XYZ file of C-alpha atoms in Angstrom:
566
model
C 2.023 -26.548 8.367
C 0.553 -30.028 8.764
C 2.953 -31.442 6.190
C 5.936 -29.937 7.975
C 4.695 -31.311 11.264
C 4.105 -34.719 9.734
C 7.541 -34.663 8.143
C 9.131 -33.709 11.425
C 7.211 -36.470 13.186
C 8.319 -38.955 10.541
C 11.918 -37.975 11.062
C 11.541 -38.337 14.836
C 10.047 -41.848 14.524
C 13.216 -43.039 12.705
C 15.372 -42.472 15.774
C 15.116 -46.200 16.571
C 16.325 -47.029 13.097
C 19.100 -44.530 13.563
C 20.096 -46.141 16.841
C 19.972 -49.576 15.183
C 22.050 -48.318 12.297
C 24.537 -46.643 14.603
C 24.901 -49.792 16.697
C 24.581 -52.455 13.988
C 26.535 -50.874 11.163
C 29.884 -51.086 12.991
C 29.098 -54.710 13.895
C 28.012 -55.453 10.342
C 31.109 -53.797 8.974
C 33.266 -55.758 11.380
C 31.542 -59.047 10.561
C 31.655 -58.300 6.843
C 35.322 -57.350 7.070
C 36.192 -60.481 9.032
C 34.124 -62.653 6.717
C 35.659 -61.069 3.639
C 39.124 -61.448 5.129
C 38.457 -65.119 5.925
C 37.037 -65.729 2.475
C 40.009 -64.032 0.862
C 42.388 -66.048 2.994
C 40.530 -69.274 2.237
C 40.400 -68.419 -1.463
C 44.088 -67.661 -1.446
C 44.805 -70.847 0.459
C 42.671 -73.006 -1.818
C 44.129 -71.328 -4.890
C 47.687 -71.794 -3.725
C 46.975 -75.360 -2.666
C 45.405 -76.134 -6.030
C 48.270 -74.532 -7.890
C 50.823 -76.434 -5.811
C 48.920 -79.653 -6.252
C 48.511 -79.286 -9.998
C 52.155 -78.268 -10.244
C 53.185 -81.460 -8.440
C 50.867 -83.505 -10.637
C 52.277 -82.068 -13.847
C 55.823 -82.584 -12.617
C 55.004 -86.155 -11.582
C 53.359 -86.872 -14.935
C 56.265 -85.318 -16.815
C 58.837 -87.262 -14.787
C 56.968 -90.486 -15.312
C 56.704 -89.791 -19.016
C 60.414 -88.822 -19.249
C 61.537 -91.963 -17.507
C 59.267 -94.315 -19.447
C 60.176 -96.124 -22.624
C 57.227 -95.262 -24.733
C 58.454 -97.410 -27.600
C 58.022 -100.587 -25.556
C 54.555 -99.718 -24.260
C 52.590 -97.383 -26.460
C 49.640 -97.297 -24.069
C 51.810 -96.154 -21.179
C 50.698 -92.538 -21.483
C 47.112 -93.542 -21.140
C 47.931 -95.740 -18.204
C 49.764 -92.909 -16.491
C 46.810 -90.524 -16.784
C 44.342 -93.168 -15.606
C 46.424 -94.276 -12.650
C 46.625 -90.892 -10.882
C 43.823 -90.900 -8.333
C 44.365 -87.257 -7.476
C 43.366 -86.209 -10.947
C 40.504 -88.608 -11.053
C 39.228 -87.476 -7.671
C 38.706 -83.969 -9.019
C 37.123 -85.274 -12.216
C 40.036 -83.894 -14.163
C 42.086 -85.270 -16.982
C 45.541 -85.086 -18.483
C 47.055 -85.275 -21.924
C 50.284 -84.663 -23.799
C 50.385 -82.180 -26.613
C 53.051 -80.735 -28.786
C 53.830 -77.065 -28.902
C 52.083 -76.879 -32.244
C 48.816 -78.102 -30.755
C 48.825 -81.749 -31.659
C 47.441 -84.226 -29.086
C 49.706 -87.292 -28.866
C 48.050 -89.244 -26.031
C 44.711 -90.919 -25.599
C 42.242 -89.238 -23.309
C 39.151 -90.316 -21.543
C 37.325 -87.029 -22.098
C 34.897 -86.348 -24.903
C 36.527 -83.078 -25.983
C 39.359 -84.444 -28.125
C 41.560 -87.516 -28.551
C 44.868 -88.707 -29.873
C 45.754 -87.180 -33.184
C 43.485 -84.139 -32.819
C 44.869 -80.684 -33.532
C 43.774 -78.108 -30.962
C 44.287 -75.260 -33.392
C 42.040 -76.944 -35.913
C 39.457 -77.610 -33.213
C 39.618 -73.956 -32.137
C 38.996 -72.856 -35.696
C 35.894 -75.013 -35.815
C 34.664 -74.319 -32.278
C 35.472 -71.232 -30.191
C 35.160 -73.380 -27.071
C 38.684 -74.653 -27.792
C 40.202 -71.229 -28.441
C 41.539 -70.538 -24.930
C 43.214 -73.944 -24.647
C 44.577 -73.642 -28.181
C 45.883 -70.171 -27.362
C 47.555 -71.520 -24.213
C 49.279 -74.270 -26.198
C 50.159 -71.801 -28.951
C 51.904 -69.568 -26.396
C 54.392 -72.410 -25.874
C 55.354 -72.636 -29.542
C 58.988 -71.704 -30.034
C 58.267 -70.815 -33.609
C 56.029 -68.005 -32.434
C 57.899 -66.759 -29.368
C 61.417 -66.441 -28.087
C 62.420 -69.600 -26.296
C 63.556 -67.695 -23.225
C 60.213 -65.958 -22.884
C 58.207 -69.166 -23.010
C 56.741 -70.219 -19.634
C 57.691 -73.843 -19.643
C 55.833 -74.617 -16.435
C 52.801 -72.839 -15.041
C 49.095 -72.697 -14.262
C 46.235 -70.797 -15.878
C 42.474 -70.819 -15.748
C 41.011 -71.642 -19.148
C 37.578 -72.256 -20.550
C 37.044 -75.423 -22.523
C 33.776 -75.925 -24.291
C 31.971 -73.813 -21.718
C 33.571 -75.418 -18.676
C 36.077 -73.636 -16.483
C 39.334 -75.495 -15.695
C 42.574 -74.858 -13.873
C 45.193 -75.893 -16.389
C 48.756 -76.814 -15.363
C 51.531 -77.633 -17.769
C 55.154 -78.772 -17.634
C 57.658 -79.356 -20.400
C 58.744 -82.959 -20.746
C 62.479 -82.924 -20.284
C 63.226 -85.572 -22.884
C 60.785 -84.064 -25.330
C 61.331 -80.304 -25.574
C 58.463 -79.830 -27.946
C 55.995 -81.777 -25.790
C 54.125 -80.687 -22.697
C 52.149 -82.504 -20.075
C 48.777 -80.840 -19.399
C 46.597 -81.458 -16.357
C 43.094 -79.853 -16.385
C 41.177 -79.885 -13.127
C 37.545 -78.593 -12.982
C 37.606 -75.200 -11.330
C 34.473 -75.877 -9.292
C 35.923 -79.100 -7.963
C 39.102 -77.349 -6.948
C 37.155 -74.489 -5.309
C 34.645 -76.787 -3.606
C 36.403 -76.558 -0.224
C 36.415 -72.799 -0.589
C 32.721 -72.774 -1.405
C 31.939 -74.926 1.598
C 34.054 -72.726 3.852
C 32.464 -69.614 2.351
C 28.963 -70.951 3.017
C 29.937 -71.757 6.570
C 31.568 -68.341 7.059
C 28.610 -66.506 5.557
C 26.193 -68.532 7.668
C 28.128 -67.636 10.771
C 28.202 -64.010 9.629
C 24.435 -63.998 9.061
C 23.891 -65.529 12.493
C 26.106 -62.884 14.042
C 24.285 -60.174 12.131
C 20.905 -61.529 13.232
C 22.104 -61.642 16.817
C 23.451 -58.102 16.539
C 20.173 -56.889 15.005
C 18.177 -58.595 17.741
C 20.272 -57.058 20.482
C 20.265 -53.667 18.752
C 16.504 -53.720 18.226
C 15.871 -54.624 21.843
C 18.280 -51.949 23.025
C 16.855 -49.414 20.586
C 13.316 -50.228 21.699
C 14.253 -49.668 25.321
C 15.728 -46.311 24.327
C 13.137 -45.259 21.749
C 10.010 -46.381 23.617
C 10.172 -43.487 26.110
C 11.216 -41.153 23.309
C 8.322 -42.397 21.154
C 5.923 -41.905 24.072
C 7.342 -38.430 24.590
C 6.981 -37.749 20.855
C 3.348 -38.851 20.860
C 2.671 -36.715 23.921
C 4.417 -33.733 22.316
C 2.367 -34.310 19.151
C -0.800 -34.247 21.234
C 0.531 -31.146 22.994
C 1.177 -29.521 19.615
C -2.496 -30.195 18.813
C -3.538 -28.469 22.033
C -3.943 -31.468 24.375
C -2.917 -30.326 27.845
C -5.052 -32.782 29.828
C -3.772 -36.207 28.759
C -1.348 -37.772 31.276
C 2.347 -37.618 30.513
C 4.204 -40.914 29.945
C 6.401 -42.278 32.737
C 9.239 -44.784 32.912
C 10.979 -46.751 35.633
C 14.333 -46.541 33.907
C 16.826 -44.556 35.912
C 18.523 -42.877 32.989
C 18.162 -39.896 30.668
C 14.747 -41.087 29.455
C 13.439 -40.689 33.009
C 14.735 -37.113 33.041
C 13.209 -36.549 29.584
C 9.742 -37.817 30.501
C 9.806 -36.155 33.924
C 10.809 -32.827 32.345
C 8.099 -33.299 29.715
C 5.497 -33.842 32.436
C 6.648 -30.777 34.351
C 6.671 -28.770 31.121
C 3.110 -29.793 30.247
C 1.972 -29.077 33.808
C 3.591 -25.640 33.701
C 2.174 -24.926 30.252
C -1.255 -26.050 31.414
C -1.008 -23.714 34.411
C 0.219 -20.824 32.263
C -2.409 -21.344 29.572
C -5.130 -21.756 32.198
C -4.017 -18.500 33.791
C -3.895 -16.765 30.411
C -7.369 -18.173 29.654
C -8.645 -16.846 32.976
C -7.142 -13.426 32.271
C -8.595 -13.315 28.760
C -11.966 -14.582 30.016
C -11.971 -11.823 32.619
C -11.140 -9.296 29.910
C -13.871 -10.766 27.696
C -16.307 -10.470 30.619
C -15.267 -6.855 31.118
C -13.364 -7.415 34.364
C -10.157 -5.446 33.941
C -9.526 -5.573 37.701
C -8.671 -9.298 37.531
C -5.303 -10.137 39.101
C -3.247 -13.215 38.190
C -1.691 -15.136 41.096
C 0.100 -17.749 38.970
C 3.869 -17.760 39.346
C 5.705 -17.672 36.013
C 9.297 -18.894 35.942
C 12.212 -18.423 33.602
C 11.502 -16.890 30.237
C 7.775 -17.255 30.946
C 8.067 -14.295 33.300
C 7.901 -12.105 30.200
C 4.377 -13.464 29.620
C 3.443 -12.453 33.167
C 4.898 -9.008 32.615
C 3.123 -8.777 29.261
C -0.228 -9.777 30.839
C 0.209 -7.240 33.624
C 1.194 -4.625 31.064
C -1.822 -5.504 28.907
C -4.185 -5.204 31.880
C -2.579 -1.925 32.927
C -2.701 -0.640 29.357
C -6.328 -1.717 28.943
C -7.244 -0.019 32.225
C -5.528 3.171 31.098
C -7.031 2.904 27.631
C -10.564 2.340 28.873
C -10.170 5.137 31.406
C -9.016 7.470 28.668
C -11.739 6.190 26.340
C -14.291 6.817 29.078
C -13.002 10.356 29.544
C -12.867 10.852 25.805
C -16.397 9.500 25.477
C -17.673 11.993 28.048
C -15.722 14.719 26.283
C -17.331 13.623 23.042
C -20.690 13.731 24.789
C -20.039 17.268 26.030
C -18.718 18.314 22.637
C -21.698 16.676 21.002
C -24.029 18.631 23.275
C -22.105 21.810 22.506
C -22.269 21.001 18.828
C -25.971 20.297 19.177
C -26.538 23.580 21.028
C -24.344 25.446 18.578
C -26.152 23.764 15.715
C -29.513 24.782 17.164
C -28.286 28.361 17.607
C -26.787 28.263 14.137
C -30.042 26.925 12.739
C -32.081 29.625 14.524
C -29.608 32.296 13.488
C -29.640 30.959 9.960
C -33.446 31.093 9.939
C -33.414 34.593 11.455
C -30.688 35.672 9.078
C -32.625 34.197 6.195
C -35.685 36.241 7.240
C -33.545 39.319 7.805
C -31.818 38.787 4.484
C -35.193 38.450 2.790
C -36.398 41.684 4.460
C -33.096 43.326 3.636
C -33.396 42.079 0.073
C -36.901 43.525 -0.114
C -35.626 46.808 1.381
C -32.730 46.842 -1.032
C -35.143 46.132 -3.861
C -37.294 49.051 -2.733
C -34.158 51.169 -2.294
C -33.113 50.097 -5.743
C -36.521 51.143 -7.040
C -36.266 54.463 -5.155
C -32.723 54.963 -6.399
C -33.892 54.216 -9.919
C -36.833 56.563 -9.407
C -34.507 59.186 -7.887
C -32.161 58.714 -10.794
C -35.047 59.232 -13.170
C -36.264 62.236 -11.136
C -32.687 63.517 -10.941
C -32.531 63.222 -14.690
C -35.851 65.076 -14.924
C -34.634 67.631 -12.365
C -31.468 68.021 -14.360
C -33.581 68.721 -17.437
C -35.822 71.113 -15.456
C -32.752 72.705 -13.862
C -31.314 73.239 -17.282
C -34.614 74.783 -18.389
C -34.779 76.859 -15.171
C -31.225 77.959 -15.722
C -32.112 79.090 -19.196
C -35.305 80.789 -17.874
C -33.308 82.467 -15.093
C -30.835 83.701 -17.649
C -33.696 84.987 -19.755
C -35.311 86.611 -16.647
C -31.997 88.207 -15.760
C -31.757 89.626 -19.230
C -35.360 90.835 -19.053
C -34.691 92.330 -15.604
C -31.745 94.212 -16.970
C -33.923 95.502 -19.815
C -36.647 96.408 -17.268
C -34.088 98.312 -15.183
C -33.025 100.121 -18.274
C -36.698 100.935 -19.021
C -37.215 102.124 -15.436
C -34.164 104.262 -15.752
C -35.646 105.699 -18.961
C -38.944 106.279 -17.106
C -37.081 108.006 -14.310
C -35.380 110.219 -16.840
C -38.711 110.961 -18.542
C -40.293 111.684 -15.159
C -37.593 114.216 -14.444
C -38.318 115.854 -17.771
C -42.050 115.745 -17.033
C -41.372 117.308 -13.637
C -39.566 120.092 -15.368
C -42.515 120.541 -17.745
C -44.936 120.563 -14.825
C -42.899 123.305 -13.194
C -43.128 125.213 -16.430
C -46.879 124.588 -16.512
C -47.115 125.683 -12.873
C -45.183 128.787 -13.718
C -47.458 129.334 -16.698
C -50.537 128.864 -14.513
C -49.106 131.243 -11.979
C -48.394 133.811 -14.646
C -51.787 133.132 -16.163
C -53.412 133.654 -12.793
C -51.516 136.860 -12.365
C -52.565 137.892 -15.842
C -56.155 136.925 -15.031
C -55.998 139.038 -11.896
C -54.585 141.842 -13.861
C -57.284 141.342 -16.495
C -59.984 141.322 -13.805
C -58.569 144.452 -12.359
C -58.516 146.032 -15.735
C -62.066 144.733 -16.510
C -63.277 146.215 -13.267
C -61.784 149.417 -14.207
C -63.379 149.144 -17.568
C -66.784 148.640 -16.119
C -69.471 147.294 -18.269
C -67.152 147.230 -21.156
C -64.838 145.124 -19.396
C -67.444 142.811 -17.904
C -67.037 140.180 -20.606
C -63.389 140.404 -20.375
C -63.719 140.056 -16.674
C -65.659 136.882 -17.240
C -62.968 135.654 -19.561
C -60.331 136.715 -17.185
C -62.177 134.963 -14.429
C -62.408 131.824 -16.508
C -58.779 132.125 -17.373
C -57.986 132.538 -13.728
C -60.090 129.543 -12.889
C -58.446 127.663 -15.653
C -55.082 128.803 -14.439
C -55.972 127.744 -10.930
C -57.186 124.453 -12.232
C -54.074 124.087 -14.307
C -52.007 124.967 -11.282
C -53.939 122.455 -9.230
C -53.651 119.888 -11.990
C -50.001 120.632 -12.377
C -49.605 120.366 -8.618
C -51.452 117.081 -8.558
C -49.505 115.899 -11.613
C -46.310 117.014 -9.950
C -47.294 115.054 -6.875
C -48.114 112.067 -9.040
C -44.907 112.495 -10.960
C -43.038 112.792 -7.662
C -44.712 109.703 -6.345
C -44.025 107.994 -9.693
C -40.424 109.057 -9.499
C -40.266 107.761 -5.938
C -41.961 104.589 -7.075
C -39.615 104.359 -10.031
C -36.690 104.873 -7.716
C -38.061 102.239 -5.355
C -38.749 100.036 -8.366
C -35.235 100.627 -9.602
C -33.847 99.675 -6.221
C -36.118 96.651 -6.107
C -35.238 95.818 -9.689
C -31.556 96.082 -8.837
C -32.113 93.892 -5.795
C -34.224 91.547 -7.893
C -31.514 91.515 -10.550
C -28.906 90.709 -7.953
C -31.199 88.041 -6.481
C -31.906 86.750 -9.954
C -28.168 86.626 -10.649
C -27.745 84.661 -7.431
C -30.681 82.471 -8.463
C -28.982 81.881 -11.789
C -25.762 80.971 -9.995
C -27.663 78.758 -7.537
C -29.636 77.174 -10.371
C -26.321 76.449 -12.104
C -24.913 75.024 -8.867
C -28.103 73.038 -8.338
C -27.830 71.780 -11.902
C -24.280 70.620 -11.238
C -25.394 69.012 -7.977
C -28.303 67.361 -9.769
C -25.856 66.078 -12.403
C -23.698 64.636 -9.619
C -26.827 63.239 -7.955
C -27.801 61.615 -11.251
C -24.320 60.097 -11.642
C -24.349 59.002 -7.973
C -27.820 57.558 -8.500
C -26.486 55.451 -11.402
C -23.488 54.387 -9.310
C -25.809 53.628 -6.390
C -27.967 51.562 -8.729
C -24.858 49.596 -9.801
C -23.775 49.261 -6.148
C -27.253 48.082 -5.211
C -27.069 45.541 -8.060
C -23.759 44.285 -6.668
C -25.287 44.300 -3.185
C -28.119 42.198 -4.599
C -25.558 39.758 -6.013
C -23.777 39.710 -2.633
C -27.105 39.215 -0.896
C -27.838 36.293 -3.209
C -24.432 34.811 -2.305
C -25.086 35.484 1.391
C -28.500 33.916 1.016
C -26.898 30.848 -0.608
C -24.331 30.723 2.198
C -27.105 30.973 4.761
C -28.944 28.132 3.028
C -25.700 26.110 3.044
C -25.242 26.989 6.717
C -28.790 25.886 7.350
C -28.163 22.585 5.549
C -24.853 22.229 7.411
C -26.632 22.972 10.666
C -29.164 20.254 9.876
C -26.361 17.824 9.051
C -24.483 18.838 12.186
C -27.653 18.229 14.131
C -27.912 14.763 12.589
C -24.212 14.106 13.270
C -24.623 15.401 16.813
C -27.594 13.092 17.257
C -25.576 10.206 15.828
C -22.640 11.092 18.114
C -24.982 11.189 21.056
C -26.422 7.790 20.132
C -22.935 6.368 19.591
C -21.858 7.795 22.930
C -24.744 6.031 24.615
C -23.712 2.759 22.958
C -20.040 3.350 23.802
C -20.936 4.357 27.336
C -22.962 1.180 27.814
C -20.076 -0.881 26.453
C -17.542 0.925 28.633
C -19.774 0.617 31.692
C -19.837 -3.134 31.103
C -16.113 -3.159 31.980
C -14.618 -2.874 35.417
C -11.474 -0.815 35.371
C -9.485 1.501 37.551
């Protein structure tokens, strides 16, 4: 972030350079173009002048040589080349050479002299190669005569020095040429002087343009630089430093004035936002902002109002929710207490119920055992009842036999009674007869009397026996009836004993099933007991949570009460 800001600031600080470039570059281009144009024109002028001059010199030398009688004055060539001040003024020299490269005139230069062969010199020293090549290009043996440039100018290098060489064919000597070599620097000296003057003027113009541009750019960039520095300070959070001002009545005045108004507005907005946030931090949600926001900043005003309204609504709802949490916490606490008491009571009840079930289980087990014993006894009683029923039937049969015998005895007793009666009658008759017999019959009378007594006694005994037999028969009949009733009752007892045995069997089976059910009930009771213990633990945890909620509510309530809200 800092690098980007620094880079942006660096780019902004080059606005003066940009202004200078924008204002100076066209001037520089114009000056450079004019200077280059002048230099080109001067170079062209000097070049053309030099070419014209050397052309005239070569023509003059050639004419002089053509018109002279060399046979009369062999030194005339040397005199011609030494008499031309124009050549001497440039420090140049002239000579005559054949098309094959032979020098036929004396020269005052140290490069070569009369009788030297340029081709041979070029073979020994490359410094002569360009001049030798130029002379060789004029050789008719090497080139077509029509293509040979018989008069011209060319820049050549001779032993490291640069010369403008001009040549002209001597009219009377087709194979000879007059050569004039002028030092290139001497020829171009006027151009160099003019170029220095032109460049100096150009540099002065450029310096003047830079000076004017820098002053103008400073006048423009100084307010912008001040504004940039102030904006940099603003970017770092400085809202208190004064804004820069200017007395220039142009766009920079508008820029700095707008910057000052912007900073003032931002300071007012940020101060208002700080006041709002400070009020919120202090818990005053009833704070009202009176600062007027303009333009797009109105959205900040709306956002602040919306935030305050939202915070008021939120804290109001939080307050209500906190009280609801308090009430719910109290309900949870009460419910937890009830749950804990109920869990304790249920635990006690479950323990009592478990003990009761254990006792019931013991009783059921005991009943099952007793039912098993009763089933065994019932089976034995059933067998005994069956045996008694059989014995009763045999007893009834015996009673029936006794009744039959009693009837026979009764018949015998009647016979005995009849016998006693007849005996008594016989005894009476015997007594009567004994009485009639007198003394003789006295013993018989006694016997008859005894027989009568015996008959009476037998009759009495038979009567008593008959009575006894009658009573016995009555008793036997009653006994038979009772035996029949007893047999019927015994049959019913047998049936009831059988039914009881079946019931006892069912009771025994039910007792086993009840024992299994009680075992399952015990398992269920263990699960219920575990659930009750879990409920008790949960109740304790709920109590702790309820206590924690209550404590948190107190903290939240204190924090909420520290705020002022609608």
